[in-house]
Amino acid sequence: MIIISPSILSSDFANLATEIGAIAQGGADLAHVDVMDGHFVPNITIGVPVVASLKKVSPLPLDVHLMISDPLFYLPAFLKAGSDLITFHLESDSDPSRTIDAIRAGGAKAGLAIKPKTPAEAVFPYLDRLDMVLVMTVEPGFGGQRFMADMLPKIEAVRAQCRRQGLSTDIQVDGGIDPSTAPLVARAGANVLVAGSAVFGHPPYADSIAAIRSAAAAAL
């Protein structure tokens, strides 16, 4: 099943409650929340107070992507704020095993993200404890970047390893996803698609979401 998680990084920040309501009505499955600290990535976005505020109004589960240097330190706050799924980066300073354990102990689903230069094999030791693997198809930090087609073999490698281990782990892709790239990542094995400008930059949102979903589903 194809899951669509629009990234609010591309939304109207002055009207976040309205924007999340609109993508929910438009058929989105999750709301993707990009958290950046200006250190792990060269950009600063939103933090715990905004996540907590979104939780009060969001009809959708919050898919929180931590692009920060020390996710383990900040996990209690993001868990308390109501994050439903927390994805952190393998390249961060936090111990991956301890961070995964802390997310799960806090009642959220656990995801592990890898940047374009990190090989697929780096996530293999953690697969059986993860709900999701996020393969970045752009360099993390800014929205609107061009899709990196050379990440497709990485998606294929993660999906193949999941099959070898008998796992139904979700594979998420983030970066440059639109109706033209959705079939490529779906065919490679991804089932959770993050789309920012392809949704929020092309209203009505229902049509944009449906276009991405149908393009991905048709490739399966």
GROMACS .gro file of N, CA, C and O in nm, residues 61-183:
model
  492
   61PRO      N    1  -0.156   1.142   1.177
   61PRO     CA    2  -0.040   1.111   1.260
   61PRO      C    3   0.079   1.197   1.218
   61PRO      O    4   0.096   1.226   1.099
   62LEU      N    5   0.161   1.236   1.315
   62LEU     CA    6   0.277   1.321   1.288
   62LEU      C    7   0.400   1.235   1.262
   62LEU      O    8   0.447   1.160   1.349
   63ASP      N    9   0.453   1.248   1.143
   63ASP     CA   10   0.570   1.176   1.093
   63ASP      C   11   0.689   1.272   1.110
   63ASP      O   12   0.716   1.353   1.022
   64VAL      N   13   0.757   1.263   1.223
   64VAL     CA   14   0.857   1.362   1.262
   64VAL      C   15   0.997   1.317   1.221
   64VAL      O   16   1.045   1.212   1.267
   65HIS      N   17   1.061   1.395   1.137
   65HIS     CA   18   1.193   1.364   1.083
   65HIS      C   19   1.296   1.454   1.150
   65HIS      O   20   1.302   1.574   1.122
   66LEU      N   21   1.375   1.396   1.239
   66LEU     CA   22   1.473   1.473   1.315
   66LEU      C   23   1.605   1.482   1.239
   66LEU      O   24   1.682   1.386   1.235
   67MET      N   25   1.631   1.597   1.182
   67MET     CA   26   1.760   1.623   1.118
   67MET      C   27   1.841   1.709   1.215
   67MET      O   28   1.866   1.828   1.192
   68ILE      N   29   1.878   1.646   1.326
   68ILE     CA   30   1.947   1.716   1.435
   68ILE      C   31   2.064   1.632   1.482
   68ILE      O   32   2.067   1.510   1.464
   69SER      N   33   2.159   1.697   1.546
   69SER     CA   34   2.285   1.630   1.583
   69SER      C   35   2.269   1.530   1.697
   69SER      O   36   2.338   1.428   1.700
   70ASP      N   37   2.181   1.559   1.793
   70ASP     CA   38   2.171   1.475   1.912
   70ASP      C   39   2.025   1.437   1.938
   70ASP      O   40   1.963   1.482   2.034
   71PRO      N   41   1.967   1.352   1.853
   71PRO     CA   42   1.826   1.317   1.869
   71PRO      C   43   1.793   1.250   2.001
   71PRO      O   44   1.686   1.273   2.057
   72LEU      N   45   1.886   1.170   2.053
   72LEU     CA   46   1.858   1.100   2.179
   72LEU      C   47   1.830   1.199   2.292
   72LEU      O   48   1.740   1.179   2.373
   73PHE      N   49   1.904   1.307   2.297
   73PHE     CA   50   1.886   1.407   2.402
   73PHE      C   51   1.747   1.471   2.395
   73PHE      O   52   1.685   1.498   2.497
   74TYR      N   53   1.700   1.496   2.273
   74TYR     CA   54   1.574   1.567   2.256
   74TYR      C   55   1.452   1.476   2.246
   74TYR      O   56   1.338   1.525   2.242
   75LEU      N   57   1.474   1.345   2.244
   75LEU     CA   58   1.362   1.253   2.227
   75LEU      C   59   1.251   1.269   2.331
   75LEU      O   60   1.132   1.269   2.294
   76PRO      N   61   1.283   1.280   2.460
   76PRO     CA   62   1.173   1.293   2.557
   76PRO      C   63   1.079   1.408   2.524
   76PRO      O   64   0.957   1.393   2.537
   77ALA      N   65   1.133   1.518   2.480
   77ALA     CA   66   1.049   1.634   2.448
   77ALA      C   67   0.963   1.609   2.325
   77ALA      O   68   0.844   1.645   2.323
   78PHE      N   69   1.021   1.546   2.222
   78PHE     CA   70   0.942   1.519   2.102
   78PHE      C   71   0.838   1.411   2.127
   78PHE      O   72   0.729   1.415   2.068
   79LEU      N   73   0.868   1.316   2.212
   79LEU     CA   74   0.769   1.215   2.249
   79LEU      C   75   0.655   1.278   2.327
   79LEU      O   76   0.537   1.253   2.299
   80LYS      N   77   0.688   1.362   2.421
   80LYS     CA   78   0.587   1.429   2.501
   80LYS      C   79   0.500   1.520   2.414
   80LYS      O   80   0.379   1.536   2.438
   81ALA      N   81   0.560   1.578   2.310
   81ALA     CA   82   0.487   1.667   2.221
   81ALA      C   83   0.383   1.594   2.135
   81ALA      O   84   0.296   1.657   2.076
   82GLY      N   85   0.396   1.461   2.127
   82GLY     CA   86   0.296   1.384   2.055
   82GLY      C   87   0.338   1.326   1.922
   82GLY      O   88   0.253   1.290   1.840
   83SER      N   89   0.467   1.314   1.899
   83SER     CA   90   0.515   1.254   1.774
   83SER      C   91   0.468   1.109   1.765
   83SER      O   92   0.486   1.031   1.858
   84ASP      N   93   0.411   1.073   1.653
   84ASP     CA   94   0.362   0.936   1.635
   84ASP      C   95   0.469   0.844   1.576
   84ASP      O   96   0.477   0.727   1.609
   85LEU      N   97   0.550   0.900   1.489
   85LEU     CA   98   0.662   0.829   1.426
   85LEU      C   99   0.781   0.922   1.430
   85LEU      O  100   0.771   1.037   1.386
   86ILE      N  101   0.892   0.875   1.485
   86ILE     CA  102   1.012   0.958   1.493
   86ILE      C  103   1.124   0.890   1.414
   86ILE      O  104   1.161   0.776   1.442
   87THR      N  105   1.175   0.962   1.316
   87THR     CA  106   1.287   0.914   1.236
   87THR      C  107   1.408   1.001   1.265
   87THR      O  108   1.399   1.124   1.262
   88PHE      N  109   1.520   0.937   1.295
   88PHE     CA  110   1.645   1.009   1.319
   88PHE      C  111   1.750   0.959   1.223
   88PHE      O  112   1.735   0.855   1.159
   89HIS      N  113   1.861   1.031   1.214
   89HIS     CA  114   1.964   0.997   1.117
   89HIS      C  115   2.073   0.909   1.177
   89HIS      O  116   2.123   0.936   1.286
   90LEU      N  117   2.108   0.806   1.101
   90LEU     CA  118   2.218   0.719   1.141
   90LEU      C  119   2.347   0.799   1.155
   90LEU      O  120   2.434   0.766   1.236
   91GLU      N  121   2.360   0.907   1.078
   91GLU     CA  122   2.482   0.988   1.079
   91GLU      C  123   2.487   1.087   1.196
   91GLU      O  124   2.585   1.161   1.209
   92SER      N  125   2.384   1.089   1.278
   92SER     CA  126   2.383   1.181   1.393
   92SER      C  127   2.483   1.134   1.499
   92SER      O  128   2.544   1.027   1.487
   93ASP      N  129   2.496   1.212   1.605
   93ASP     CA  130   2.592   1.179   1.711
   93ASP      C  131   2.536   1.078   1.813
   93ASP      O  132   2.612   1.029   1.897
   94SER      N  133   2.408   1.050   1.808
   94SER     CA  134   2.346   0.961   1.906
   94SER      C  135   2.368   0.814   1.870
   94SER      O  136   2.372   0.777   1.752
   95ASP      N  137   2.380   0.731   1.973
   95ASP     CA  138   2.393   0.587   1.953
   95ASP      C  139   2.264   0.533   1.891
   95ASP      O  140   2.157   0.550   1.948
   96PRO      N  141   2.270   0.467   1.776
   96PRO     CA  142   2.148   0.422   1.708
   96PRO      C  143   2.063   0.327   1.792
   96PRO      O  144   1.941   0.342   1.799
   97SER      N  145   2.126   0.229   1.856
   97SER     CA  146   2.050   0.130   1.933
   97SER      C  147   1.977   0.195   2.050
   97SER      O  148   1.858   0.169   2.074
   98ARG      N  149   2.046   0.281   2.123
   98ARG     CA  150   1.983   0.348   2.236
   98ARG      C  151   1.870   0.440   2.190
   98ARG      O  152   1.766   0.451   2.256
   99THR      N  153   1.889   0.504   2.077
   99THR     CA  154   1.787   0.596   2.025
   99THR      C  155   1.664   0.520   1.981
   99THR      O  156   1.550   0.560   2.011
  100ILE      N  157   1.682   0.409   1.911
  100ILE     CA  158   1.568   0.325   1.870
  100ILE      C  159   1.492   0.277   1.993
  100ILE      O  160   1.369   0.284   1.999
  101ASP      N  161   1.565   0.228   2.092
  101ASP     CA  162   1.501   0.178   2.215
  101ASP      C  163   1.421   0.288   2.283
  101ASP      O  164   1.310   0.264   2.333
  102ALA      N  165   1.476   0.409   2.286
  102ALA     CA  166   1.409   0.520   2.353
  102ALA      C  167   1.281   0.559   2.281
  102ALA      O  168   1.179   0.592   2.344
  103ILE      N  169   1.285   0.558   2.149
  103ILE     CA  170   1.164   0.591   2.072
  103ILE      C  171   1.055   0.489   2.100
  103ILE      O  172   0.940   0.525   2.130
  104ARG      N  173   1.089   0.363   2.092
  104ARG     CA  174   0.990   0.258   2.112
  104ARG      C  175   0.938   0.256   2.255
  104ARG      O  176   0.818   0.235   2.279
  105ALA      N  177   1.028   0.280   2.351
  105ALA     CA  178   0.986   0.284   2.490
  105ALA      C  179   0.891   0.400   2.516
  105ALA      O  180   0.805   0.392   2.606
  106GLY      N  181   0.905   0.505   2.437
  106GLY     CA  182   0.819   0.622   2.452
  106GLY      C  183   0.685   0.608   2.381
  106GLY      O  184   0.603   0.701   2.385
  107GLY      N  185   0.663   0.496   2.316
  107GLY     CA  186   0.534   0.471   2.254
  107GLY      C  187   0.519   0.515   2.110
  107GLY      O  188   0.409   0.509   2.054
  108ALA      N  189   0.628   0.557   2.047
  108ALA     CA  190   0.622   0.599   1.907
  108ALA      C  191   0.684   0.492   1.817
  108ALA      O  192   0.756   0.403   1.865
  109LYS      N  193   0.655   0.500   1.690
  109LYS     CA  194   0.721   0.413   1.593
  109LYS      C  195   0.859   0.469   1.563
  109LYS      O  196   0.879   0.591   1.567
  110ALA      N  197   0.953   0.380   1.531
  110ALA     CA  198   1.092   0.421   1.513
  110ALA      C  199   1.135   0.409   1.367
  110ALA      O  200   1.115   0.306   1.303
  111GLY      N  201   1.196   0.517   1.318
  111GLY     CA  202   1.250   0.517   1.183
  111GLY      C  203   1.396   0.558   1.185
  111GLY      O  204   1.439   0.634   1.272
  112LEU      N  205   1.472   0.507   1.089
  112LEU     CA  206   1.614   0.540   1.077
  112LEU      C  207   1.639   0.592   0.936
  112LEU      O  208   1.603   0.526   0.838
  113ALA      N  209   1.699   0.711   0.927
  113ALA     CA  210   1.724   0.775   0.798
  113ALA      C  211   1.870   0.768   0.761
  113ALA      O  212   1.958   0.769   0.848
  114ILE      N  213   1.896   0.764   0.630
  114ILE     CA  214   2.034   0.768   0.581
  114ILE      C  215   2.045   0.871   0.468
  114ILE      O  216   1.959   0.881   0.382
  115LYS      N  217   2.155   0.946   0.474
  115LYS     CA  218   2.184   1.045   0.371
  115LYS      C  219   2.229   0.975   0.241
  115LYS      O  220   2.264   0.857   0.242
  116PRO      N  221   2.233   1.051   0.132
  116PRO     CA  222   2.272   0.990   0.004
  116PRO      C  223   2.408   0.919   0.003
  116PRO      O  224   2.424   0.819  -0.066
  117LYS      N  225   2.504   0.968   0.079
  117LYS     CA  226   2.636   0.906   0.075
  117LYS      C  227   2.650   0.787   0.169
  117LYS      O  228   2.754   0.720   0.168
  118THR      N  229   2.550   0.760   0.251
  118THR     CA  230   2.555   0.646   0.343
  118THR      C  231   2.504   0.522   0.273
  118THR      O  232   2.395   0.523   0.216
  119PRO      N  233   2.579   0.411   0.275
  119PRO     CA  234   2.535   0.291   0.205
  119PRO      C  235   2.416   0.224   0.270
  119PRO      O  236   2.393   0.237   0.391
  120ALA      N  237   2.340   0.152   0.191
  120ALA     CA  238   2.221   0.082   0.241
  120ALA      C  239   2.257  -0.014   0.354
  120ALA      O  240   2.182  -0.029   0.452
  121GLU      N  241   2.374  -0.078   0.340
  121GLU     CA  242   2.413  -0.181   0.437
  121GLU      C  243   2.426  -0.126   0.580
  121GLU      O  244   2.420  -0.203   0.677
  122ALA      N  245   2.440   0.004   0.593
  122ALA     CA  246   2.457   0.063   0.726
  122ALA      C  247   2.334   0.045   0.814
  122ALA      O  248   2.345   0.044   0.938
  123VAL      N  249   2.216   0.031   0.753
  123VAL     CA  250   2.094   0.015   0.833
  123VAL      C  251   2.061  -0.131   0.862
  123VAL      O  252   1.976  -0.160   0.946
  124PHE      N  253   2.127  -0.224   0.795
  124PHE     CA  254   2.092  -0.365   0.807
  124PHE      C  255   2.095  -0.418   0.951
  124PHE      O  256   2.008  -0.495   0.990
  125PRO      N  257   2.193  -0.377   1.034
  125PRO     CA  258   2.195  -0.432   1.171
  125PRO      C  259   2.075  -0.391   1.257
  125PRO      O  260   2.051  -0.453   1.361
  126TYR      N  261   2.001  -0.292   1.212
  126TYR     CA  262   1.890  -0.238   1.294
  126TYR      C  263   1.753  -0.272   1.238
  126TYR      O  264   1.651  -0.240   1.301
  127LEU      N  265   1.747  -0.336   1.123
  127LEU     CA  266   1.621  -0.352   1.052
  127LEU      C  267   1.512  -0.420   1.135
  127LEU      O  268   1.396  -0.380   1.129
  128ASP      N  269   1.548  -0.522   1.210
  128ASP     CA  270   1.445  -0.597   1.283
  128ASP      C  271   1.387  -0.520   1.401
  128ASP      O  272   1.292  -0.566   1.465
  129ARG      N  273   1.441  -0.400   1.429
  129ARG     CA  274   1.389  -0.318   1.539
  129ARG      C  275   1.325  -0.190   1.490
  129ARG      O  276   1.283  -0.107   1.569
  130LEU      N  277   1.318  -0.176   1.358
  130LEU     CA  278   1.267  -0.052   1.300
  130LEU      C  279   1.128  -0.071   1.238
  130LEU      O  280   1.098  -0.177   1.184
  131ASP      N  281   1.048   0.034   1.247
  131ASP     CA  282   0.922   0.037   1.176
  131ASP      C  283   0.941   0.091   1.034
  131ASP      O  284   0.864   0.057   0.944
  132MET      N  285   1.046   0.172   1.017
  132MET     CA  286   1.065   0.235   0.887
  132MET      C  287   1.212   0.271   0.865
  132MET      O  288   1.283   0.305   0.959
  133VAL      N  289   1.253   0.264   0.739
  133VAL     CA  290   1.383   0.317   0.696
  133VAL      C  291   1.355   0.430   0.598
  133VAL      O  292   1.272   0.415   0.507
  134LEU      N  293   1.421   0.542   0.619
  134LEU     CA  294   1.407   0.657   0.528
  134LEU      C  295   1.533   0.670   0.444
  134LEU      O  296   1.643   0.694   0.496
  135VAL      N  297   1.517   0.653   0.314
  135VAL     CA  298   1.626   0.673   0.220
  135VAL      C  299   1.611   0.813   0.161
  135VAL      O  300   1.514   0.841   0.088
  136MET      N  301   1.704   0.902   0.194
  136MET     CA  302   1.698   1.038   0.141
  136MET      C  303   1.733   1.038  -0.008
  136MET      O  304   1.837   0.983  -0.048
  137THR      N  305   1.647   1.099  -0.087
  137THR     CA  306   1.672   1.109  -0.231
  137THR      C  307   1.714   1.250  -0.271
  137THR      O  308   1.715   1.284  -0.390
  138VAL      N  309   1.750   1.330  -0.170
  138VAL     CA  310   1.820   1.458  -0.186
  138VAL      C  311   1.909   1.472  -0.063
  138VAL      O  312   1.897   1.396   0.033
  139GLU      N  313   1.997   1.569  -0.064
  139GLU     CA  314   2.073   1.600   0.056
  139GLU      C  315   1.980   1.671   0.155
  139GLU      O  316   1.912   1.767   0.117
  140PRO      N  317   1.972   1.623   0.278
  140PRO     CA  318   1.879   1.684   0.373
  140PRO      C  319   1.915   1.829   0.406
  140PRO      O  320   2.032   1.865   0.408
  141GLY      N  321   1.813   1.909   0.429
  141GLY     CA  322   1.835   2.045   0.471
  141GLY      C  323   1.744   2.148   0.407
  141GLY      O  324   1.707   2.246   0.470
  142PHE      N  325   1.706   2.125   0.282
  142PHE     CA  326   1.622   2.222   0.212
  142PHE      C  327   1.522   2.151   0.122
  142PHE      O  328   1.552   2.045   0.066
  143GLY      N  329   1.403   2.209   0.110
  143GLY     CA  330   1.303   2.154   0.020
  143GLY      C  331   1.327   2.198  -0.123
  143GLY      O  332   1.407   2.286  -0.152
  144GLY      N  333   1.255   2.133  -0.216
  144GLY     CA  334   1.259   2.173  -0.355
  144GLY      C  335   1.380   2.129  -0.434
  144GLY      O  336   1.404   2.179  -0.544
  145GLN      N  337   1.458   2.034  -0.380
  145GLN     CA  338   1.577   1.987  -0.452
  145GLN      C  339   1.541   1.883  -0.559
  145GLN      O  340   1.436   1.821  -0.555
  146ARG      N  341   1.633   1.863  -0.649
  146ARG     CA  342   1.614   1.769  -0.758
  146ARG      C  343   1.634   1.624  -0.711
  146ARG      O  344   1.728   1.593  -0.638
  147PHE      N  345   1.546   1.537  -0.753
  147PHE     CA  346   1.550   1.395  -0.719
  147PHE      C  347   1.680   1.331  -0.768
  147PHE      O  348   1.723   1.352  -0.881
  148MET      N  349   1.740   1.250  -0.679
  148MET     CA  350   1.865   1.181  -0.712
  148MET      C  351   1.835   1.037  -0.752
  148MET      O  352   1.813   0.950  -0.668
  149ALA      N  353   1.832   1.011  -0.882
  149ALA     CA  354   1.796   0.879  -0.932
  149ALA      C  355   1.896   0.772  -0.892
  149ALA      O  356   1.862   0.652  -0.887
  150ASP      N  357   2.018   0.812  -0.859
  150ASP     CA  358   2.118   0.712  -0.821
  150ASP      C  359   2.093   0.655  -0.681
  150ASP      O  360   2.167   0.567  -0.635
  151MET      N  361   1.986   0.699  -0.615
  151MET     CA  362   1.947   0.640  -0.487
  151MET      C  363   1.856   0.519  -0.505
  151MET      O  364   1.831   0.446  -0.409
  152LEU      N  365   1.809   0.496  -0.625
  152LEU     CA  366   1.717   0.384  -0.647
  152LEU      C  367   1.778   0.248  -0.611
  152LEU      O  368   1.711   0.166  -0.548
  153PRO      N  369   1.903   0.220  -0.647
  153PRO     CA  370   1.962   0.093  -0.606
  153PRO      C  371   1.969   0.077  -0.453
  153PRO      O  372   1.963  -0.035  -0.402
  154LYS      N  373   1.982   0.187  -0.383
  154LYS     CA  374   1.986   0.181  -0.236
  154LYS      C  375   1.850   0.138  -0.181
  154LYS      O  376   1.842   0.056  -0.090
  155ILE      N  377   1.744   0.193  -0.239
  155ILE     CA  378   1.609   0.152  -0.198
  155ILE      C  379   1.591   0.004  -0.226
  155ILE      O  380   1.539  -0.071  -0.141
  156GLU      N  381   1.634  -0.040  -0.342
  156GLU     CA  382   1.623  -0.181  -0.379
  156GLU      C  383   1.699  -0.270  -0.281
  156GLU      O  384   1.651  -0.378  -0.242
  157ALA      N  385   1.817  -0.225  -0.240
  157ALA     CA  386   1.899  -0.305  -0.148
  157ALA      C  387   1.834  -0.318  -0.011
  157ALA      O  388   1.836  -0.425   0.050
  158VAL      N  389   1.775  -0.209   0.039
  158VAL     CA  390   1.707  -0.216   0.169
  158VAL      C  391   1.586  -0.307   0.161
  158VAL      O  392   1.563  -0.391   0.250
  159ARG      N  393   1.507  -0.294   0.054
  159ARG     CA  394   1.389  -0.380   0.040
  159ARG      C  395   1.429  -0.526   0.028
  159ARG      O  396   1.365  -0.615   0.088
  160ALA      N  397   1.534  -0.554  -0.047
  160ALA     CA  398   1.580  -0.693  -0.063
  160ALA      C  399   1.623  -0.751   0.071
  160ALA      O  400   1.593  -0.868   0.102
  161GLN      N  401   1.692  -0.673   0.152
  161GLN     CA  402   1.735  -0.721   0.282
  161GLN      C  403   1.615  -0.744   0.374
  161GLN      O  404   1.613  -0.840   0.452
  162CYS      N  405   1.516  -0.657   0.367
  162CYS     CA  406   1.394  -0.677   0.446
  162CYS      C  407   1.329  -0.810   0.409
  162CYS      O  408   1.285  -0.885   0.497
  163ARG      N  409   1.323  -0.838   0.280
  163ARG     CA  410   1.264  -0.965   0.236
  163ARG      C  411   1.345  -1.083   0.286
  163ARG      O  412   1.288  -1.184   0.330
  164ARG      N  413   1.477  -1.071   0.281
  164ARG     CA  414   1.562  -1.181   0.329
  164ARG      C  415   1.538  -1.209   0.477
  164ARG      O  416   1.547  -1.323   0.522
  165GLN      N  417   1.508  -1.104   0.553
  165GLN     CA  418   1.485  -1.119   0.696
  165GLN      C  419   1.338  -1.141   0.729
  165GLN      O  420   1.302  -1.153   0.847
  166GLY      N  421   1.254  -1.149   0.627
  166GLY     CA  422   1.112  -1.171   0.649
  166GLY      C  423   1.042  -1.053   0.715
  166GLY      O  424   0.946  -1.071   0.790
  167LEU      N  425   1.088  -0.931   0.683
  167LEU     CA  426   1.034  -0.811   0.746
  167LEU      C  427   0.946  -0.732   0.649
  167LEU      O  428   0.975  -0.726   0.530
  168SER      N  429   0.842  -0.670   0.704
  168SER     CA  430   0.754  -0.586   0.622
  168SER      C  431   0.778  -0.438   0.654
  168SER      O  432   0.685  -0.357   0.653
  169THR      N  433   0.902  -0.405   0.685
  169THR     CA  434   0.940  -0.268   0.722
  169THR      C  435   0.903  -0.169   0.614
  169THR      O  436   0.925  -0.193   0.494
  170ASP      N  437   0.846  -0.057   0.655
  170ASP     CA  438   0.818   0.050   0.559
  170ASP      C  439   0.949   0.112   0.512
  170ASP      O  440   1.043   0.127   0.589
  171ILE      N  441   0.952   0.149   0.384
  171ILE     CA  442   1.065   0.224   0.330
  171ILE      C  443   1.011   0.357   0.279
  171ILE      O  444   0.926   0.363   0.191
  172GLN      N  445   1.062   0.464   0.339
  172GLN     CA  446   1.020   0.599   0.304
  172GLN      C  447   1.125   0.665   0.216
  172GLN      O  448   1.244   0.639   0.231
  173VAL      N  449   1.080   0.748   0.124
  173VAL     CA  450   1.171   0.829   0.044
  173VAL      C  451   1.132   0.975   0.060
  173VAL      O  452   1.015   1.009   0.072
  174ASP      N  453   1.233   1.060   0.062
  174ASP     CA  454   1.211   1.202   0.087
  174ASP      C  455   1.305   1.281  -0.002
  174ASP      O  456   1.428   1.270   0.010
  175GLY      N  457   1.247   1.359  -0.094
  175GLY     CA  458   1.328   1.445  -0.179
  175GLY      C  459   1.294   1.433  -0.325
  175GLY      O  460   1.319   1.329  -0.385
  176GLY      N  461   1.233   1.537  -0.382
  176GLY     CA  462   1.205   1.538  -0.524
  176GLY      C  463   1.097   1.443  -0.569
  176GLY      O  464   1.093   1.404  -0.686
  177ILE      N  465   1.006   1.405  -0.478
  177ILE     CA  466   0.900   1.311  -0.514
  177ILE      C  467   0.782   1.385  -0.576
  177ILE      O  468   0.729   1.480  -0.517
  178ASP      N  469   0.741   1.340  -0.693
  178ASP     CA  470   0.627   1.395  -0.765
  178ASP      C  471   0.571   1.284  -0.854
  178ASP      O  472   0.620   1.169  -0.847
  179PRO      N  473   0.468   1.310  -0.934
  179PRO     CA  474   0.412   1.201  -1.014
  179PRO      C  475   0.510   1.135  -1.112
  179PRO      O  476   0.489   1.020  -1.153
  180SER      N  477   0.617   1.204  -1.148
  180SER     CA  478   0.713   1.144  -1.241
  180SER      C  479   0.817   1.057  -1.171
  180SER      O  480   0.868   0.961  -1.231
  181THR      N  481   0.850   1.088  -1.047
  181THR     CA  482   0.949   1.009  -0.974
  181THR      C  483   0.886   0.904  -0.882
  181THR      O  484   0.952   0.806  -0.846
  182ALA      N  485   0.759   0.922  -0.847
  182ALA     CA  486   0.692   0.825  -0.760
  182ALA      C  487   0.695   0.682  -0.814
  182ALA      O  488   0.721   0.588  -0.738
  183PRO      N  489   0.672   0.660  -0.945
  183PRO     CA  490   0.679   0.523  -0.996
  183PRO      C  491   0.818   0.461  -0.981
  183PRO      O  492   0.831   0.341  -0.958
   0.00000   0.00000   0.00000
